[in-house]
Coordinates of N, CA and C in Angstrom, one line a residue:
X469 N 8.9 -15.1 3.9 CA 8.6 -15.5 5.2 C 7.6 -16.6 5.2
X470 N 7.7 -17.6 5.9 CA 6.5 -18.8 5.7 C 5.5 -18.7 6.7
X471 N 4.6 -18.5 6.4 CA 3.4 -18.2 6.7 C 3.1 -19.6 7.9
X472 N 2.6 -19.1 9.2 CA 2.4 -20.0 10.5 C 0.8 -20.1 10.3
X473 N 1.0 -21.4 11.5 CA -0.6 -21.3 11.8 C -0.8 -20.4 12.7
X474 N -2.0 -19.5 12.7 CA -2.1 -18.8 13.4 C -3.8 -19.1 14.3
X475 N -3.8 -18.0 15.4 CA -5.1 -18.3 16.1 C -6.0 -17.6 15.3
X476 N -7.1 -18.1 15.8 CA -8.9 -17.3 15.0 C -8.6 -15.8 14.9
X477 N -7.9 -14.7 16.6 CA -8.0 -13.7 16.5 C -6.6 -13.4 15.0
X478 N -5.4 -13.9 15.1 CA -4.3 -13.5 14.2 C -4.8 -13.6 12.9
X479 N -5.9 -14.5 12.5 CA -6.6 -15.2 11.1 C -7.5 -13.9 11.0
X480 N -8.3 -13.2 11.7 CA -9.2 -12.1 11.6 C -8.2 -11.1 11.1
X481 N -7.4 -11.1 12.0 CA -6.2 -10.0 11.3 C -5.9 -9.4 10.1
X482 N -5.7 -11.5 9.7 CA -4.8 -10.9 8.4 C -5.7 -10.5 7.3
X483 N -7.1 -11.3 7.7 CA -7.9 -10.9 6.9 C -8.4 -9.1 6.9
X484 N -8.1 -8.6 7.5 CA -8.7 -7.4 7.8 C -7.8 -6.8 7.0
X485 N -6.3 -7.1 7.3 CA -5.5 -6.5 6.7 C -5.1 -6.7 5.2
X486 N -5.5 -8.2 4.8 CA -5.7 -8.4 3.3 C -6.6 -7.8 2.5
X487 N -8.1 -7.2 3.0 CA -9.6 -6.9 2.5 C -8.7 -5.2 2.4
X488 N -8.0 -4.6 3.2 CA -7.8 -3.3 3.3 C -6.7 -3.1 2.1
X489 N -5.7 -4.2 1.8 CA -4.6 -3.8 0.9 C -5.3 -4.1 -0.5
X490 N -6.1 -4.8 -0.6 CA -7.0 -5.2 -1.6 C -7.8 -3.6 -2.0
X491 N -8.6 -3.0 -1.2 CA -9.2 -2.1 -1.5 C -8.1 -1.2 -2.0
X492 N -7.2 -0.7 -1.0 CA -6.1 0.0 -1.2 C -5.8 0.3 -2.9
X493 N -5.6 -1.1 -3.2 CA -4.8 -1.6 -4.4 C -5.5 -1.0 -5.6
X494 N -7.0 -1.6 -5.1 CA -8.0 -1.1 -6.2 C -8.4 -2.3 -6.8
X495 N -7.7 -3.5 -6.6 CA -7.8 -4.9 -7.7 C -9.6 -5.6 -7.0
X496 N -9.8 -5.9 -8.2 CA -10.5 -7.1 -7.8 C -10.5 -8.7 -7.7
X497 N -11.5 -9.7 -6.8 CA -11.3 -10.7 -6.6 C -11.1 -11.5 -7.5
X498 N -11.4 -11.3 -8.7 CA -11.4 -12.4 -9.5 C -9.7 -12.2 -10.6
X499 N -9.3 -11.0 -10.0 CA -7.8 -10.7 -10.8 C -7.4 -11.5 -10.2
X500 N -7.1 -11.5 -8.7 CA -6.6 -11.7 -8.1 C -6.2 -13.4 -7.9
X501 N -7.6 -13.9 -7.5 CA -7.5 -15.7 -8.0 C -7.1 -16.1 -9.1
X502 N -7.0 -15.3 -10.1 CA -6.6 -15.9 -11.2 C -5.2 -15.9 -11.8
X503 N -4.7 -14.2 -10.8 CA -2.9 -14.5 -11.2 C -2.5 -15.4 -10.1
X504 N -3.2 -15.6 -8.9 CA -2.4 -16.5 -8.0 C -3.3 -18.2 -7.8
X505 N -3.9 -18.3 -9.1 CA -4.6 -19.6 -9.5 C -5.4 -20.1 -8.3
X506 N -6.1 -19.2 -7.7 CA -6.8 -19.7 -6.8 C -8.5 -19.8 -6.8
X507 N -8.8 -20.9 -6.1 CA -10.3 -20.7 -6.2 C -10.8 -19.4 -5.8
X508 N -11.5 -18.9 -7.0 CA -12.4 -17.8 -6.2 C -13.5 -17.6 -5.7
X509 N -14.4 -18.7 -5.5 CA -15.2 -18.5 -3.9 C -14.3 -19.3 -3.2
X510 N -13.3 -19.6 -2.8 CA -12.2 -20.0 -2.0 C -11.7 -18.7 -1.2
X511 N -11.2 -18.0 -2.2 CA -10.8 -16.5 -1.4 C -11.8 -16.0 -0.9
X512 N -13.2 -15.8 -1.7 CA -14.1 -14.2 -1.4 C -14.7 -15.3 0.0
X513 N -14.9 -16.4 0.3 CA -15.5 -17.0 1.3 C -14.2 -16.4 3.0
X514 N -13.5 -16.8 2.3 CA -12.3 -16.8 3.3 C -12.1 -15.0 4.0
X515 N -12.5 -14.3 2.8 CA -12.2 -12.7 2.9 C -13.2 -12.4 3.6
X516 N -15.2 -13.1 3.5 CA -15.6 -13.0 3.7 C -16.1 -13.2 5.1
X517 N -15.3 -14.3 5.9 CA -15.4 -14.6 7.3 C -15.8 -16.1 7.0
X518 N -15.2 -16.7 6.1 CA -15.9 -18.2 6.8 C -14.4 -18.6 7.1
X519 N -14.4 -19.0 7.9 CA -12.4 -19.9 8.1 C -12.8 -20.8 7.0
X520 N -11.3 -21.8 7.4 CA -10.6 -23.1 6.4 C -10.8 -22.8 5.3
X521 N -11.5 -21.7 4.7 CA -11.9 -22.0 3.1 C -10.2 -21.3 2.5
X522 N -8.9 -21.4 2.9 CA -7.8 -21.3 2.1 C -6.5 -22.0 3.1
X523 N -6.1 -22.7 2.5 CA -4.8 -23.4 3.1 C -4.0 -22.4 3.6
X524 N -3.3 -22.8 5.1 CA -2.3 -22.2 5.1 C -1.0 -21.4 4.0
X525 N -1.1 -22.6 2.5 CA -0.1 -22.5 2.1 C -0.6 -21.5 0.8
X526 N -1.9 -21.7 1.0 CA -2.9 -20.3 -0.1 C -2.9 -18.7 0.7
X527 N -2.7 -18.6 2.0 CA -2.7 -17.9 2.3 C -1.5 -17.1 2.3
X528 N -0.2 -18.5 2.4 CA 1.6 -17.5 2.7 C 1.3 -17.4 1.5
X529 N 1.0 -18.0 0.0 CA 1.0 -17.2 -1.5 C 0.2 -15.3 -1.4
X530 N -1.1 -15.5 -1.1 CA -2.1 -14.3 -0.7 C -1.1 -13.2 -0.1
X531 N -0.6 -13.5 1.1 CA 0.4 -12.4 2.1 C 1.7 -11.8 1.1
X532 N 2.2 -13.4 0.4 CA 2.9 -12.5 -0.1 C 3.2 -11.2 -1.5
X533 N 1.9 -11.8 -2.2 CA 1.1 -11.4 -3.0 C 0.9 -9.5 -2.7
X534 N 0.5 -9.9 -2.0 CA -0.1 -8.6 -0.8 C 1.2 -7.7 -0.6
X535 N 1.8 -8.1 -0.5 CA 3.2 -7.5 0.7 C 2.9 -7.3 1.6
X536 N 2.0 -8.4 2.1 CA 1.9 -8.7 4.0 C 3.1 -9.7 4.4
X537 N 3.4 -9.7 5.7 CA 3.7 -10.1 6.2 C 3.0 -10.0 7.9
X538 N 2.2 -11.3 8.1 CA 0.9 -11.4 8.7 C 0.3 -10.4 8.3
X539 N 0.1 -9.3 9.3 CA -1.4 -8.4 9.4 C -0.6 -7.2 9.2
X540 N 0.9 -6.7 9.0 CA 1.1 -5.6 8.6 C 1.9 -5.9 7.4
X541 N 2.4 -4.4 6.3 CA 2.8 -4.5 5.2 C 4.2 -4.7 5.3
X542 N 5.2 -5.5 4.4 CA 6.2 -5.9 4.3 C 7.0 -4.8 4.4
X543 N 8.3 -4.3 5.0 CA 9.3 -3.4 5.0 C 10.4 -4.0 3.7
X544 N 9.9 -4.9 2.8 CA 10.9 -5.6 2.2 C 10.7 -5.1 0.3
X545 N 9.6 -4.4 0.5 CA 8.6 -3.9 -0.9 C 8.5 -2.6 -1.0
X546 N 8.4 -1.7 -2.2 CA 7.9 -0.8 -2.5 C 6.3 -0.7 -2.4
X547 N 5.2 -0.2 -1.8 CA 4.0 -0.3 -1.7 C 3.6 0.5 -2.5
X548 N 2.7 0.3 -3.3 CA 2.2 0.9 -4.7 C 0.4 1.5 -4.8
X549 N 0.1 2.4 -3.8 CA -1.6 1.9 -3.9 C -2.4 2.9 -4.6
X550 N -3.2 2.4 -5.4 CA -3.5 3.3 -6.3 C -5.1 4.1 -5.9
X551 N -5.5 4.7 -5.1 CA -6.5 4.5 -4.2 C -7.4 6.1 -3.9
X552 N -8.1 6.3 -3.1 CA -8.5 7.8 -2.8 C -8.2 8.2 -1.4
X553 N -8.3 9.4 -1.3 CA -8.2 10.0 0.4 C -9.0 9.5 1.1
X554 N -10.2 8.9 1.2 CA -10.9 7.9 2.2 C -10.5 6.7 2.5
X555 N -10.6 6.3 1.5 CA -9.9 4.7 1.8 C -8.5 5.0 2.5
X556 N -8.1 5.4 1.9 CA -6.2 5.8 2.6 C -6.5 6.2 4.2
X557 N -7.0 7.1 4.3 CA -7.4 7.6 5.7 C -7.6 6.2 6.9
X558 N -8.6 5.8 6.0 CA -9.1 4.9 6.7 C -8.6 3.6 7.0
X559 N -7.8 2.8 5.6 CA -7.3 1.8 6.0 C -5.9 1.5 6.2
X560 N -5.3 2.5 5.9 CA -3.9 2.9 6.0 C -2.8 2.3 7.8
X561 N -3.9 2.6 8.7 CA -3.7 2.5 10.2 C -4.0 0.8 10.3
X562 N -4.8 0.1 9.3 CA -4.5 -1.1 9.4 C -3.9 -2.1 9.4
X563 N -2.9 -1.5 8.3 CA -1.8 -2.5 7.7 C -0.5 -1.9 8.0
X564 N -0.5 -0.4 8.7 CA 0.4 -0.2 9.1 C 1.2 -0.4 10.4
X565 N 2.3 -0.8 10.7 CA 2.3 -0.7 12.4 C 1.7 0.5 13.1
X566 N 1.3 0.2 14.4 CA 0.9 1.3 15.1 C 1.6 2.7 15.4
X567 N 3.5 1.6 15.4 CA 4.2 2.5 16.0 C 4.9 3.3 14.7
X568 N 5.2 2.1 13.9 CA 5.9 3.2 12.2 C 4.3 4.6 11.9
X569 N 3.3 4.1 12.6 CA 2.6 5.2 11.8 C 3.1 7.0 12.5
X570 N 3.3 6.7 14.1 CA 4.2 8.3 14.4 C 5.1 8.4 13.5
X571 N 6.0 7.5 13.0 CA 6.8 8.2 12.0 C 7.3 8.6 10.6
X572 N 5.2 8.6 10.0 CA 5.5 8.2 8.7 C 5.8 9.8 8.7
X573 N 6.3 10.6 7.3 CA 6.6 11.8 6.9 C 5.9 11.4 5.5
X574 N 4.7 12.1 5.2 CA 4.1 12.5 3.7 C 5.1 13.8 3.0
X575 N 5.2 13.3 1.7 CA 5.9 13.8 0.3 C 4.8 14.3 -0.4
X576 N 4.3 14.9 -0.4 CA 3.2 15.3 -1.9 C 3.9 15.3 -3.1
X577 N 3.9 14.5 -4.3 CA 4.5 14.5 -5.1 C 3.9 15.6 -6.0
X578 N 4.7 16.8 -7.3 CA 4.0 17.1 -7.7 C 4.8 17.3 -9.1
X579 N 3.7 17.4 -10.3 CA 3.7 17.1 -11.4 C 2.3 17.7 -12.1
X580 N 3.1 18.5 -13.1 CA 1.7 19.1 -14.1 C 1.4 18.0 -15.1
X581 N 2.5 17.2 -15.4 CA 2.2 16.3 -16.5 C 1.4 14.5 -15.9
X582 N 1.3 14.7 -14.6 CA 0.6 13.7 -13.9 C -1.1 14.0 -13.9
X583 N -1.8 13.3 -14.5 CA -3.4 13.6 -14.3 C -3.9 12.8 -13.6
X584 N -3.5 13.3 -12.2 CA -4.0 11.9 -11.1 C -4.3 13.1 -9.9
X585 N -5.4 12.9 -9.2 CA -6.0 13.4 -8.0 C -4.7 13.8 -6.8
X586 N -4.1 13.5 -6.5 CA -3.0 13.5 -5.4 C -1.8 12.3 -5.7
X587 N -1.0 12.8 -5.2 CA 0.5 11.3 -4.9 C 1.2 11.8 -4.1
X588 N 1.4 10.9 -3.3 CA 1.8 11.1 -2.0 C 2.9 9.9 -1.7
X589 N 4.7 10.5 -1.4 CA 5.2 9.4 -1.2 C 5.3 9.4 0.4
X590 N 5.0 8.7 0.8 CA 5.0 8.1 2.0 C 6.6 7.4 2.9
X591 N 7.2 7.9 3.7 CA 8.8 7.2 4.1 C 8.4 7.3 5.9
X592 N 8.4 5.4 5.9 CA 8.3 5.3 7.2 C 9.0 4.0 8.0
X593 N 10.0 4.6 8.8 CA 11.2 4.2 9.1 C 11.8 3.1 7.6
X594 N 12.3 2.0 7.4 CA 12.8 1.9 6.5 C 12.0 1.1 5.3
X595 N 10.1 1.9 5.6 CA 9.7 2.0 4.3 C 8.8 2.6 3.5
X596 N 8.7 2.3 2.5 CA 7.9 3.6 1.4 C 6.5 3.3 1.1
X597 N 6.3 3.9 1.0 CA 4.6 3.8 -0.3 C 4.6 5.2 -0.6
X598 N 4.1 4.5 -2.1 CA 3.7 5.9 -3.3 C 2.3 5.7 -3.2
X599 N 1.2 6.7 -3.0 CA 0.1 6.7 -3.0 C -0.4 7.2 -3.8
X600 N -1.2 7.1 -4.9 CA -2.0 7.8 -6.2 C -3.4 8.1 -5.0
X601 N -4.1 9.0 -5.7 CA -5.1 9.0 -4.9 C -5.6 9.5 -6.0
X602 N -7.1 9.0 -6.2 CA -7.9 8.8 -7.5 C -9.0 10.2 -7.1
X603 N -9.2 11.8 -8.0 CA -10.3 12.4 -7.7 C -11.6 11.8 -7.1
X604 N -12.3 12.0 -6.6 CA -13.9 11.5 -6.4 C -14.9 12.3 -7.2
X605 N -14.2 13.7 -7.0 CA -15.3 14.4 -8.1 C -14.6 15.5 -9.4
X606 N -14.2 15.0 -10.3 CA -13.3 15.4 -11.1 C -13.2 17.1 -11.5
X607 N -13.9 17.6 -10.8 CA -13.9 18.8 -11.0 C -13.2 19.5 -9.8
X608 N -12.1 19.0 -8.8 CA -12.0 18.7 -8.0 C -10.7 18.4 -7.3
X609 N -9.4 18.5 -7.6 CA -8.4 18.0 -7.1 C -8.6 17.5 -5.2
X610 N -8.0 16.4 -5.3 CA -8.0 15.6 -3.6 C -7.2 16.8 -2.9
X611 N -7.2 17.0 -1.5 CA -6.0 18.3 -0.9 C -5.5 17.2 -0.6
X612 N -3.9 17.9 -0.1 CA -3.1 16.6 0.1 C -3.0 16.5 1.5
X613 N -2.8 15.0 1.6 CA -2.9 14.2 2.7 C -2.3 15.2 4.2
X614 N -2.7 15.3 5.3 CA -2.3 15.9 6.0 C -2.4 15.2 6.9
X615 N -1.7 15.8 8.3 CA -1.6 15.6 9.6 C -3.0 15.6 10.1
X616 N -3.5 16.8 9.9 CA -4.7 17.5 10.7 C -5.8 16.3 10.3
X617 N -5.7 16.1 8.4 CA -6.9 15.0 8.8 C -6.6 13.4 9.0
X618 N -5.2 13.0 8.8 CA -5.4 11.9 9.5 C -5.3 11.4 11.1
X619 N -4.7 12.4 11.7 CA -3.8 12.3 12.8 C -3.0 11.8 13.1
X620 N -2.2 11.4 11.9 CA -0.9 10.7 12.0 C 0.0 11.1 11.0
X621 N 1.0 10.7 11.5 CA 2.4 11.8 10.7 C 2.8 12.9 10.5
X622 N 3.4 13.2 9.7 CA 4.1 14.6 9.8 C 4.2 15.3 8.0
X623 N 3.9 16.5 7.7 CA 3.9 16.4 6.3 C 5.5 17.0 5.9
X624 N 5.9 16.4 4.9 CA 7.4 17.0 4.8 C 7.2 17.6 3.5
X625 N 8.2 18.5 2.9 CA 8.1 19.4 1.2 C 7.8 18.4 0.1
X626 N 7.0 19.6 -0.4 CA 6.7 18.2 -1.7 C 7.9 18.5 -3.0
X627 N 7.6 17.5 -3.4 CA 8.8 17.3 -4.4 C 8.1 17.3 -5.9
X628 N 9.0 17.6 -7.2 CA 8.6 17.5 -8.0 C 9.3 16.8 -8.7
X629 N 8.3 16.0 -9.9 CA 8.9 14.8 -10.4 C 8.1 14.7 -11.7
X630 N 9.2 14.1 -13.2 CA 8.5 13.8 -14.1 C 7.9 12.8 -14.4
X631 N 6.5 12.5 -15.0 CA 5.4 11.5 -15.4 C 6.5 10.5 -15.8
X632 N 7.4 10.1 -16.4 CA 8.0 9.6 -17.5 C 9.3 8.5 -15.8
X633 N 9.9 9.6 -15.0 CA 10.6 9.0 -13.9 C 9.5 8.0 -13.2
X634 N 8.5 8.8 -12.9 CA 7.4 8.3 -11.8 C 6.9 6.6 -12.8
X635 N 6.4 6.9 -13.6 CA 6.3 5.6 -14.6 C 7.1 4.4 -14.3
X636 N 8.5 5.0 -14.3 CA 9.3 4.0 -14.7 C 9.7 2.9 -13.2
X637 N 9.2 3.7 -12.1 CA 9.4 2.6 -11.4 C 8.4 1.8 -11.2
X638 N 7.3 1.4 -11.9 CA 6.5 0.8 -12.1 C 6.2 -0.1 -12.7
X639 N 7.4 0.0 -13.9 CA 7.4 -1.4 -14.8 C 8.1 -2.6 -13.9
X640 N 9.1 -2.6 -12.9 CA 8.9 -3.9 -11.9 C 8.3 -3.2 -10.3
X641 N 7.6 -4.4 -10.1 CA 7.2 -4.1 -8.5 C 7.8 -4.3 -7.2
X642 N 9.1 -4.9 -7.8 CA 9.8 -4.9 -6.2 C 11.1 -4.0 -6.5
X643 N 10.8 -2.7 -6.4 CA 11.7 -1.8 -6.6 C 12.0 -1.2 -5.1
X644 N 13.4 -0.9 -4.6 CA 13.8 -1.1 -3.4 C 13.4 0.4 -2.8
X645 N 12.6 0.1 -1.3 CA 12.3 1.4 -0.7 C 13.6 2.6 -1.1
X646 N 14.9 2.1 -0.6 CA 15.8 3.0 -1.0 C 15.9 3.9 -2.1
X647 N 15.5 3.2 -3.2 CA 15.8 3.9 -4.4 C 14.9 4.8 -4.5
X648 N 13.8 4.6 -4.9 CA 13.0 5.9 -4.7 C 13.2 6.9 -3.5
X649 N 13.4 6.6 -2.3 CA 13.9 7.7 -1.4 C 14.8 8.5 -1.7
X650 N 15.8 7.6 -2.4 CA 17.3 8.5 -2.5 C 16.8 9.4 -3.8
X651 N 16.3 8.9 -4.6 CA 15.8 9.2 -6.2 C 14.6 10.8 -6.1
X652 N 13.8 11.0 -5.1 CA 13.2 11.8 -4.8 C 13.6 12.8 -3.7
X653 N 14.5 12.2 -3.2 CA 15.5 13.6 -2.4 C 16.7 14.0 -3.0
X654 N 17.1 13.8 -3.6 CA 17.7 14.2 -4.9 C 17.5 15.5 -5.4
X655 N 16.3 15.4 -5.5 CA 15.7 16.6 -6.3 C 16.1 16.6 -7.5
X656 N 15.1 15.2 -8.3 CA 15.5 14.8 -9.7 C 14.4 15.7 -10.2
X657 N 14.3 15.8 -11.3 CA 13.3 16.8 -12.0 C 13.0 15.9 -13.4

């Protein structure tokens, strides 16, 4: 999608919602400029509230980088965030639409051979995110994502899935919302 000019408030946006998929992600700034060859006090200026410091045509690279499309997440991507239960809580409502968020349905993914704090597949209206959620205190498993603490969505049965399947959709990143839906209602093992 090619990225428009937009006003000061739409430009706040996307930035809010770029700083949140960034956190999300886990990546840092200087990964980031450098797979999408950009200046990096170009970006951290721009992320940081000064305008002009990225072309329009740096920023439709950034969005789509991102799996934005403007200020919410693409319906066109698998969303991948590798992240903790705070940050998710918290920035999740940003990049999501307001209205797909009544309909997300949380999956707790589960796996003894996964050594990861929580994963959570996420299906809302026609898209996904797989959420890793990183312990904070390793002695500690994250609880899984709920209704009660985010106030949004609905939690549906968790599923079980092997380390070795879950992997493998991750060697490419634009792996189609459908397939992993269909692939985890299944009740692949």
């Amino acid at each position: 999608m090619p990225y428009k000019k937009q006003s000061a408030n739409e430009d706040e946006q996307f930035r809010l919602a770029a700083k949140a998929i960034i956190v999300l992600r886990s990546e840092k700034l200087s990964g980031i400029a450098k797979a999408l060859q950009l200046d990096p006090g170009g970006l951290s200026g721009w992320l940081g509230g000064t305008p002009n410091r990225l072309s329009l045509e740096k920023k439709e690279i950034l969005s789509n980088y991102l799996g934005l499309e403007y200020t919410h997440i693409s319906h066109k991507i698998v969303h991948f965030w590798n992240t903790n239960i705070e940050d998710l809580s918290e920035l999740a409502p940003v990049v999501i639409n307001k209205e797909l968020l009544k309909k997300i349905e949380i999956t707790p993914i589960v796996s003894d051979t996964i050594t990861i704090g929580g994963i959570y597949h996420s299906r809302i209206g026609d898209m996904t995110l797989v959420i890793l959620c990183g312990p904070q205190n390793k002695a500690f498993q994250i609880p899984i994502l709920s209704p009660e603490i985010t106030g949004w969505g609905k939690l549906s049965q968790p599923v079980e899935i092997k380390k070795c399947i879950f992997e493998s959709w991750w060697v490419e990143k634009s792996v189609f919302p459908e397939y992993i839906y269909g692939y985890l209602h299944e009740g692949v093992k």
